[in-house]
Amino acid sequence: MKIMKVFFVFIFLLCFELYANDKWPILKGPYLGQKPPGKIPKIFAQGIVCTDLDEYGCTFSPDGKQFFFTRTFINPKKHVIMVSKIEDMCWTKPRKVAFSESLSQGEPQFTPDGKKLLFGRLEKGADDKLTPFIWEANFSDGQLENPKRLMAGMYATVSQSGNLYYTDVSLGMDKGDIVVSHFEGGKHHTAKVLEGGINSSYQDAHPFIAPNESYVIFDSNRPGGLGNNDLYVCFKKNDGSWGEAINLGAPINTENYDAIPYISPDRKYFFFYRAGDIYWVDARIIEDLKPKELR
C-alpha cells in the first residue's frame, strides 16, 4: 500500500512539473479528460485542442491513448496533423506529427484494427494545381512510420472488411462523389460510386463508414439543408442497398459549415467540424435516426 501511495505521489508531481514549466493543464482520463457531452454538441477540449486557429478532422487510436487532428497554421497557411497522447498517465500537449512538416496534410483516420493511419495530402502538379491524395502510414508500438501514397481522393475511412470509402474529386473540389473501393483478394479494386441517397448532383463528401458498414455519415451542400453544408446519414437496408439520406437536423446542423464526421472507437461519441472547431456529441443521436424496420 505504501509503495502505491509513493507511486501516485510521483505521478502527481511529474504532471504538476509539466504544468508549471509549460503552463499545460493536467489532463487525465479518457478523451483528454474532458467531461462527456449529452445530445447538445459542444466544442471538444476548448483551449487545448480547439484554439484560435482552425481545427478539424480528428481520430482516436483504437485503444483511446492517442488523439490525432488537423490544425491550420497561418503565415504561411498550412494544414498540419497534430497528436496528443497519454504519457505517464497524463495527456501531452499536441505536437506536430513528424512527417507533417513539409506539405499540407490532414484529416487523419485510423483503420478499425489500428494498424494504419489514413490521411490526406495536398500535392502540387506540373500546372501548379493542388490535388488531394490519400496516404497511409503504418502504426506500430504507438509510432507512425513508412507513409505512402494510395490514390487520388479525399477523406478516407475503412470498414472492418477492408473496404475503403472516400471522396472522389476528379471532377473538381466543388463536385465530390462518395465512392467505395472494395477490398478483395488482398487488394483494393476500382472504386464505385455509392447509390441510394448518398450522392447527388451537388457536393457530397467526407464519408465516415461504420465498421460493419451498416451506415455512412457524410456532409453535403444539397438543397433542403439548414445552412452551408449539412451532415447526413444513410443506413444500409436489409437487402444490402443504401437508404435515403437523412439530415441530422438541429442542433447538429446549423447555418454554418457542418461537416467532416467521425465516430469514436467505442461508438459513444460523434465528432464533427463547425466554424473552425471540432465539436462532439452523444453518438446515440445516430441510432435515434435509424428507421424502425432496421432496429
mmCIF file of C-alpha atoms in Angstrom:
data_model
loop_
_atom_site.group_PDB
_atom_site.id
_atom_site.type_symbol
_atom_site.label_atom_id
_atom_site.label_comp_id
_atom_site.label_asym_id
_atom_site.label_seq_id
_atom_site.Cartn_x
_atom_site.Cartn_y
_atom_site.Cartn_z
ATOM 1 C CA MET A 1 0.000 0.000 0.000
ATOM 2 C CA LYS A 2 2.837 2.393 0.900
ATOM 3 C CA ILE A 3 4.523 1.689 -2.452
ATOM 4 C CA MET A 4 1.314 2.556 -4.298
ATOM 5 C CA LYS A 5 0.982 5.824 -2.424
ATOM 6 C CA VAL A 6 4.567 6.766 -3.298
ATOM 7 C CA PHE A 7 3.891 5.896 -6.932
ATOM 8 C CA PHE A 8 0.801 8.117 -7.200
ATOM 9 C CA VAL A 9 2.609 10.988 -5.451
ATOM 10 C CA PHE A 10 5.385 10.645 -8.026
ATOM 11 C CA ILE A 11 2.916 10.772 -10.917
ATOM 12 C CA PHE A 12 1.181 13.807 -9.443
ATOM 13 C CA LEU A 13 4.470 15.668 -9.007
ATOM 14 C CA LEU A 14 5.512 14.785 -12.548
ATOM 15 C CA CYS A 15 2.250 16.112 -14.006
ATOM 16 C CA PHE A 16 2.486 19.191 -11.798
ATOM 17 C CA GLU A 17 6.007 19.878 -13.052
ATOM 18 C CA LEU A 18 4.824 19.618 -16.653
ATOM 19 C CA TYR A 19 2.063 22.072 -15.900
ATOM 20 C CA ALA A 20 4.327 24.515 -14.071
ATOM 21 C CA ASN A 21 7.004 24.524 -16.767
ATOM 22 C CA ASP A 22 4.757 24.605 -19.806
ATOM 23 C CA LYS A 23 1.510 26.078 -18.470
ATOM 24 C CA TRP A 24 -0.150 22.886 -19.655
ATOM 25 C CA PRO A 25 -3.082 21.605 -17.584
ATOM 26 C CA ILE A 26 -3.094 18.170 -16.006
ATOM 27 C CA LEU A 27 -5.288 16.059 -18.289
ATOM 28 C CA LYS A 28 -6.081 12.536 -17.121
ATOM 29 C CA GLY A 29 -8.681 10.008 -18.173
ATOM 30 C CA PRO A 30 -10.417 9.206 -21.466
ATOM 31 C CA TYR A 31 -10.939 11.838 -24.155
ATOM 32 C CA LEU A 32 -8.227 14.172 -22.855
ATOM 33 C CA GLY A 33 -10.003 14.269 -19.510
ATOM 34 C CA GLN A 34 -12.964 16.165 -20.917
ATOM 35 C CA LYS A 35 -16.481 15.972 -19.481
ATOM 36 C CA PRO A 36 -18.588 13.951 -21.950
ATOM 37 C CA PRO A 37 -21.342 15.781 -23.844
ATOM 38 C CA GLY A 38 -25.023 14.958 -23.982
ATOM 39 C CA LYS A 39 -27.227 15.375 -27.031
ATOM 40 C CA ILE A 40 -26.286 19.048 -27.422
ATOM 41 C CA PRO A 41 -22.960 19.445 -29.293
ATOM 42 C CA LYS A 42 -20.141 21.253 -27.543
ATOM 43 C CA ILE A 43 -16.610 22.229 -28.516
ATOM 44 C CA PHE A 44 -14.098 19.474 -27.773
ATOM 45 C CA ALA A 45 -11.228 20.383 -25.435
ATOM 46 C CA GLN A 46 -11.551 24.141 -25.875
ATOM 47 C CA GLY A 47 -8.212 25.921 -25.432
ATOM 48 C CA ILE A 48 -6.418 22.560 -25.608
ATOM 49 C CA VAL A 49 -7.327 21.074 -28.992
ATOM 50 C CA CYS A 50 -9.588 23.851 -30.260
ATOM 51 C CA THR A 51 -7.778 27.198 -30.306
ATOM 52 C CA ASP A 52 -7.901 30.487 -32.185
ATOM 53 C CA LEU A 53 -6.632 28.549 -35.192
ATOM 54 C CA ASP A 54 -8.767 26.234 -37.349
ATOM 55 C CA GLU A 55 -9.010 22.629 -36.106
ATOM 56 C CA TYR A 56 -10.845 19.777 -37.836
ATOM 57 C CA GLY A 57 -10.661 16.147 -38.964
ATOM 58 C CA CYS A 58 -9.861 14.002 -35.919
ATOM 59 C CA THR A 59 -9.409 10.373 -34.847
ATOM 60 C CA PHE A 60 -8.536 8.381 -31.724
ATOM 61 C CA SER A 61 -6.346 5.302 -31.795
ATOM 62 C CA PRO A 62 -8.492 2.211 -31.076
ATOM 63 C CA ASP A 63 -7.058 1.951 -27.546
ATOM 64 C CA GLY A 64 -8.026 5.588 -26.895
ATOM 65 C CA LYS A 65 -4.494 6.589 -25.898
ATOM 66 C CA GLN A 66 -3.633 8.835 -28.858
ATOM 67 C CA PHE A 67 -5.650 11.614 -30.464
ATOM 68 C CA PHE A 68 -4.815 12.937 -33.934
ATOM 69 C CA PHE A 69 -6.381 16.019 -35.507
ATOM 70 C CA THR A 70 -5.714 18.724 -38.100
ATOM 71 C CA ARG A 71 -4.673 22.286 -37.304
ATOM 72 C CA THR A 72 -4.363 25.064 -39.893
ATOM 73 C CA PHE A 73 -1.443 27.373 -39.287
ATOM 74 C CA ILE A 74 -1.161 30.811 -40.891
ATOM 75 C CA ASN A 75 1.731 32.836 -42.362
ATOM 76 C CA PRO A 76 2.192 30.686 -44.360
ATOM 77 C CA LYS A 77 -1.087 28.810 -44.410
ATOM 78 C CA LYS A 78 -0.521 25.088 -43.945
ATOM 79 C CA HIS A 79 -2.611 22.152 -42.705
ATOM 80 C CA VAL A 80 -0.718 20.028 -40.184
ATOM 81 C CA ILE A 81 -1.533 16.772 -38.396
ATOM 82 C CA MET A 82 -1.210 17.111 -34.619
ATOM 83 C CA VAL A 83 -1.135 14.426 -31.936
ATOM 84 C CA SER A 84 -1.734 14.293 -28.195
ATOM 85 C CA LYS A 85 -1.020 11.060 -26.342
ATOM 86 C CA ILE A 86 -1.043 9.628 -22.848
ATOM 87 C CA GLU A 87 2.433 9.657 -21.325
ATOM 88 C CA ASP A 88 2.997 8.997 -17.614
ATOM 89 C CA MET A 89 -0.800 8.874 -17.186
ATOM 90 C CA CYS A 90 -1.252 12.448 -18.495
ATOM 91 C CA TRP A 91 -2.226 13.726 -21.949
ATOM 92 C CA THR A 92 0.599 15.600 -23.665
ATOM 93 C CA LYS A 93 0.392 18.987 -25.300
ATOM 94 C CA PRO A 94 -0.474 18.483 -29.013
ATOM 95 C CA ARG A 95 2.575 18.443 -31.249
ATOM 96 C CA LYS A 96 3.158 18.091 -34.956
ATOM 97 C CA VAL A 97 3.435 14.597 -36.395
ATOM 98 C CA ALA A 98 6.969 14.097 -37.701
ATOM 99 C CA PHE A 99 6.053 13.661 -41.373
ATOM 100 C CA SER A 100 3.583 16.584 -41.281
ATOM 101 C CA GLU A 101 6.158 19.344 -41.539
ATOM 102 C CA SER A 102 6.754 19.961 -45.233
ATOM 103 C CA LEU A 103 3.378 19.606 -47.006
ATOM 104 C CA SER A 104 -0.226 20.462 -46.189
ATOM 105 C CA GLN A 105 -1.904 17.337 -44.913
ATOM 106 C CA GLY A 106 -4.669 16.412 -42.526
ATOM 107 C CA GLU A 107 -7.974 14.614 -41.858
ATOM 108 C CA PRO A 108 -6.395 11.529 -40.236
ATOM 109 C CA GLN A 109 -8.463 8.359 -39.744
ATOM 110 C CA PHE A 110 -7.424 5.065 -38.158
ATOM 111 C CA THR A 111 -8.328 1.750 -39.698
ATOM 112 C CA PRO A 112 -10.542 -0.294 -37.300
ATOM 113 C CA ASP A 113 -7.670 -2.650 -36.428
ATOM 114 C CA GLY A 114 -5.441 0.330 -35.535
ATOM 115 C CA LYS A 115 -2.622 -0.866 -37.770
ATOM 116 C CA LYS A 116 -2.733 2.061 -40.209
ATOM 117 C CA LEU A 117 -3.497 5.767 -40.185
ATOM 118 C CA LEU A 118 -5.089 7.189 -43.327
ATOM 119 C CA PHE A 119 -4.692 10.889 -44.082
ATOM 120 C CA GLY A 120 -4.918 13.397 -46.909
ATOM 121 C CA ARG A 121 -2.132 15.353 -48.534
ATOM 122 C CA LEU A 122 -2.360 18.254 -50.985
ATOM 123 C CA GLU A 123 0.206 17.914 -53.749
ATOM 124 C CA LYS A 124 1.082 20.408 -56.468
ATOM 125 C CA GLY A 125 1.182 19.144 -60.035
ATOM 126 C CA ALA A 126 3.085 20.398 -63.078
ATOM 127 C CA ASP A 127 0.389 23.044 -63.645
ATOM 128 C CA ASP A 128 0.762 24.230 -60.009
ATOM 129 C CA LYS A 129 -2.749 22.937 -59.317
ATOM 130 C CA LEU A 130 -3.229 21.380 -55.873
ATOM 131 C CA THR A 131 -4.638 17.860 -55.951
ATOM 132 C CA PRO A 132 -5.697 15.856 -52.867
ATOM 133 C CA PHE A 133 -4.253 12.373 -52.418
ATOM 134 C CA ILE A 134 -4.999 9.688 -49.847
ATOM 135 C CA TRP A 135 -1.965 8.402 -47.950
ATOM 136 C CA GLU A 136 -1.457 5.787 -45.263
ATOM 137 C CA ALA A 137 1.159 5.207 -42.578
ATOM 138 C CA ASN A 138 1.813 2.087 -40.537
ATOM 139 C CA PHE A 139 1.033 2.398 -36.823
ATOM 140 C CA SER A 140 3.071 0.133 -34.567
ATOM 141 C CA ASP A 141 4.011 0.420 -30.884
ATOM 142 C CA GLY A 142 2.398 3.835 -30.788
ATOM 143 C CA GLN A 143 4.544 5.176 -33.639
ATOM 144 C CA LEU A 144 3.787 6.133 -37.250
ATOM 145 C CA GLU A 145 6.156 5.014 -39.964
ATOM 146 C CA ASN A 146 6.580 4.456 -43.711
ATOM 147 C CA PRO A 147 3.900 6.816 -45.088
ATOM 148 C CA LYS A 148 2.969 6.029 -48.682
ATOM 149 C CA ARG A 149 0.503 7.315 -51.278
ATOM 150 C CA LEU A 150 -2.557 5.193 -52.031
ATOM 151 C CA MET A 151 -4.646 7.083 -54.590
ATOM 152 C CA ALA A 152 -6.111 10.415 -55.641
ATOM 153 C CA GLY A 153 -9.063 11.383 -53.456
ATOM 154 C CA MET A 154 -10.032 12.930 -50.156
ATOM 155 C CA TYR A 155 -11.046 11.836 -46.651
ATOM 156 C CA ALA A 156 -10.939 8.050 -46.476
ATOM 157 C CA THR A 157 -12.310 5.642 -43.891
ATOM 158 C CA VAL A 158 -12.084 1.861 -43.850
ATOM 159 C CA SER A 159 -14.563 -0.782 -42.726
ATOM 160 C CA GLN A 160 -13.675 -3.965 -40.831
ATOM 161 C CA SER A 161 -13.747 -5.849 -44.136
ATOM 162 C CA GLY A 162 -11.110 -3.504 -45.563
ATOM 163 C CA ASN A 163 -13.437 -1.661 -47.950
ATOM 164 C CA LEU A 164 -12.202 1.888 -48.481
ATOM 165 C CA TYR A 165 -14.750 4.732 -48.610
ATOM 166 C CA TYR A 166 -13.596 8.170 -49.754
ATOM 167 C CA THR A 167 -14.454 11.319 -51.700
ATOM 168 C CA ASP A 168 -13.736 11.271 -55.435
ATOM 169 C CA VAL A 169 -12.907 14.833 -56.500
ATOM 170 C CA SER A 170 -11.769 14.034 -60.041
ATOM 171 C CA LEU A 171 -14.435 16.433 -61.348
ATOM 172 C CA GLY A 172 -13.205 19.214 -59.068
ATOM 173 C CA MET A 173 -13.282 20.094 -55.380
ATOM 174 C CA ASP A 174 -16.750 21.629 -55.761
ATOM 175 C CA LYS A 175 -18.298 18.396 -57.055
ATOM 176 C CA GLY A 176 -17.464 15.419 -54.910
ATOM 177 C CA ASP A 177 -18.883 11.900 -55.107
ATOM 178 C CA ILE A 178 -18.640 9.342 -52.329
ATOM 179 C CA VAL A 179 -17.187 6.074 -53.603
ATOM 180 C CA VAL A 180 -16.086 2.687 -52.286
ATOM 181 C CA SER A 181 -13.102 0.605 -53.291
ATOM 182 C CA HIS A 182 -13.821 -2.986 -52.293
ATOM 183 C CA PHE A 183 -11.005 -5.000 -50.735
ATOM 184 C CA GLU A 184 -10.879 -8.465 -52.249
ATOM 185 C CA GLY A 185 -8.062 -10.872 -52.913
ATOM 186 C CA GLY A 186 -5.648 -8.811 -50.841
ATOM 187 C CA LYS A 187 -6.051 -5.617 -52.861
ATOM 188 C CA HIS A 188 -8.393 -2.681 -53.430
ATOM 189 C CA HIS A 189 -10.373 -2.684 -56.660
ATOM 190 C CA THR A 190 -11.688 0.104 -58.892
ATOM 191 C CA ALA A 191 -13.886 2.463 -56.902
ATOM 192 C CA LYS A 192 -17.645 2.522 -57.467
ATOM 193 C CA VAL A 193 -19.986 5.437 -56.811
ATOM 194 C CA LEU A 194 -22.332 4.667 -53.930
ATOM 195 C CA GLU A 195 -26.011 4.520 -54.789
ATOM 196 C CA GLY A 196 -29.178 5.174 -52.789
ATOM 197 C CA GLY A 197 -29.473 8.636 -51.261
ATOM 198 C CA ILE A 198 -25.764 9.132 -50.660
ATOM 199 C CA ASN A 199 -24.729 11.031 -53.782
ATOM 200 C CA SER A 200 -26.438 13.932 -55.519
ATOM 201 C CA SER A 201 -25.683 16.443 -58.254
ATOM 202 C CA TYR A 202 -24.124 18.640 -55.558
ATOM 203 C CA GLN A 203 -21.012 18.228 -53.409
ATOM 204 C CA ASP A 204 -21.123 15.091 -51.252
ATOM 205 C CA ALA A 205 -18.000 14.493 -49.212
ATOM 206 C CA HIS A 206 -16.201 13.253 -46.091
ATOM 207 C CA PRO A 207 -17.779 9.811 -45.620
ATOM 208 C CA PHE A 208 -17.408 8.046 -42.295
ATOM 209 C CA ILE A 209 -18.298 4.385 -42.627
ATOM 210 C CA ALA A 210 -19.471 2.319 -39.664
ATOM 211 C CA PRO A 211 -17.023 -0.566 -39.123
ATOM 212 C CA ASN A 212 -19.766 -3.083 -40.018
ATOM 213 C CA GLU A 213 -20.900 -0.883 -42.949
ATOM 214 C CA SER A 214 -24.413 -0.519 -41.507
ATOM 215 C CA TYR A 215 -24.403 3.252 -42.055
ATOM 216 C CA VAL A 216 -22.377 6.047 -43.588
ATOM 217 C CA ILE A 217 -22.301 9.653 -42.343
ATOM 218 C CA PHE A 218 -21.255 12.420 -44.732
ATOM 219 C CA ASP A 219 -21.757 16.094 -45.494
ATOM 220 C CA SER A 220 -23.447 17.716 -48.477
ATOM 221 C CA ASN A 221 -24.474 21.133 -49.740
ATOM 222 C CA ARG A 222 -27.565 19.733 -51.481
ATOM 223 C CA PRO A 223 -30.780 21.808 -51.232
ATOM 224 C CA GLY A 224 -33.063 21.396 -48.239
ATOM 225 C CA GLY A 225 -30.448 21.689 -45.523
ATOM 226 C CA LEU A 226 -30.167 24.173 -42.683
ATOM 227 C CA GLY A 227 -27.146 26.051 -43.962
ATOM 228 C CA ASN A 228 -23.879 25.861 -45.886
ATOM 229 C CA ASN A 229 -23.057 22.130 -45.613
ATOM 230 C CA ASP A 230 -25.165 19.769 -43.522
ATOM 231 C CA LEU A 231 -24.407 16.358 -42.073
ATOM 232 C CA TYR A 232 -26.444 13.382 -43.297
ATOM 233 C CA VAL A 233 -26.641 9.658 -42.586
ATOM 234 C CA CYS A 234 -27.672 6.778 -44.837
ATOM 235 C CA PHE A 235 -28.440 3.350 -43.371
ATOM 236 C CA LYS A 236 -27.943 0.100 -45.227
ATOM 237 C CA LYS A 237 -31.251 -1.664 -45.783
ATOM 238 C CA ASN A 238 -31.959 -5.335 -45.150
ATOM 239 C CA ASP A 239 -31.474 -6.126 -48.848
ATOM 240 C CA GLY A 240 -27.971 -4.610 -48.794
ATOM 241 C CA SER A 241 -28.840 -1.414 -50.686
ATOM 242 C CA TRP A 242 -28.409 2.080 -49.267
ATOM 243 C CA GLY A 243 -31.421 4.012 -47.998
ATOM 244 C CA GLU A 244 -32.261 7.656 -48.418
ATOM 245 C CA ALA A 245 -30.181 10.435 -46.904
ATOM 246 C CA ILE A 246 -31.431 11.599 -43.509
ATOM 247 C CA ASN A 247 -30.498 15.115 -42.422
ATOM 248 C CA LEU A 248 -29.151 15.024 -38.855
ATOM 249 C CA GLY A 249 -31.140 18.187 -38.156
ATOM 250 C CA ALA A 250 -30.714 20.706 -35.347
ATOM 251 C CA PRO A 251 -28.810 21.043 -33.086
ATOM 252 C CA ILE A 252 -26.191 19.122 -35.112
ATOM 253 C CA ASN A 253 -26.714 21.108 -38.293
ATOM 254 C CA THR A 254 -26.788 24.896 -38.278
ATOM 255 C CA GLU A 255 -26.471 27.737 -40.767
ATOM 256 C CA ASN A 256 -22.693 27.138 -40.611
ATOM 257 C CA TYR A 257 -20.489 24.633 -42.448
ATOM 258 C CA ASP A 258 -21.188 21.412 -40.527
ATOM 259 C CA ALA A 259 -19.023 18.622 -41.887
ATOM 260 C CA ILE A 260 -16.239 16.019 -41.505
ATOM 261 C CA PRO A 261 -17.913 13.365 -39.319
ATOM 262 C CA TYR A 262 -16.206 10.817 -37.087
ATOM 263 C CA ILE A 263 -17.438 8.282 -34.516
ATOM 264 C CA SER A 264 -15.132 7.295 -31.629
ATOM 265 C CA PRO A 265 -13.819 3.693 -31.493
ATOM 266 C CA ASP A 266 -16.105 2.850 -28.538
ATOM 267 C CA ARG A 267 -19.076 4.144 -30.606
ATOM 268 C CA LYS A 268 -20.036 6.537 -27.794
ATOM 269 C CA TYR A 269 -19.310 9.960 -29.304
ATOM 270 C CA PHE A 270 -19.817 11.699 -32.621
ATOM 271 C CA PHE A 271 -17.246 14.329 -33.610
ATOM 272 C CA PHE A 272 -17.609 16.858 -36.427
ATOM 273 C CA TYR A 273 -16.387 20.225 -37.656
ATOM 274 C CA ARG A 274 -18.154 23.554 -37.345
ATOM 275 C CA ALA A 275 -16.927 27.146 -37.693
ATOM 276 C CA GLY A 276 -13.251 26.473 -37.026
ATOM 277 C CA ASP A 277 -13.676 23.983 -34.180
ATOM 278 C CA ILE A 278 -14.141 20.283 -33.507
ATOM 279 C CA TYR A 279 -17.448 19.525 -31.772
ATOM 280 C CA TRP A 280 -18.575 16.339 -30.055
ATOM 281 C CA VAL A 281 -21.960 14.960 -29.049
ATOM 282 C CA ASP A 282 -23.530 11.731 -27.788
ATOM 283 C CA ALA A 283 -23.449 9.238 -30.692
ATOM 284 C CA ARG A 284 -26.878 7.860 -29.762
ATOM 285 C CA ILE A 285 -28.292 10.586 -31.986
ATOM 286 C CA ILE A 286 -27.333 8.363 -34.951
ATOM 287 C CA GLU A 287 -29.181 5.351 -33.565
ATOM 288 C CA ASP A 288 -32.223 7.563 -32.908
ATOM 289 C CA LEU A 289 -32.426 8.290 -36.650
ATOM 290 C CA LYS A 290 -32.376 4.660 -37.723
ATOM 291 C CA PRO A 291 -35.622 3.581 -39.440
ATOM 292 C CA LYS A 292 -37.806 1.355 -37.270
ATOM 293 C CA GLU A 293 -37.563 -1.616 -39.629
ATOM 294 C CA LEU A 294 -33.765 -1.662 -39.126
ATOM 295 C CA ARG A 295 -33.702 -1.531 -35.316
#
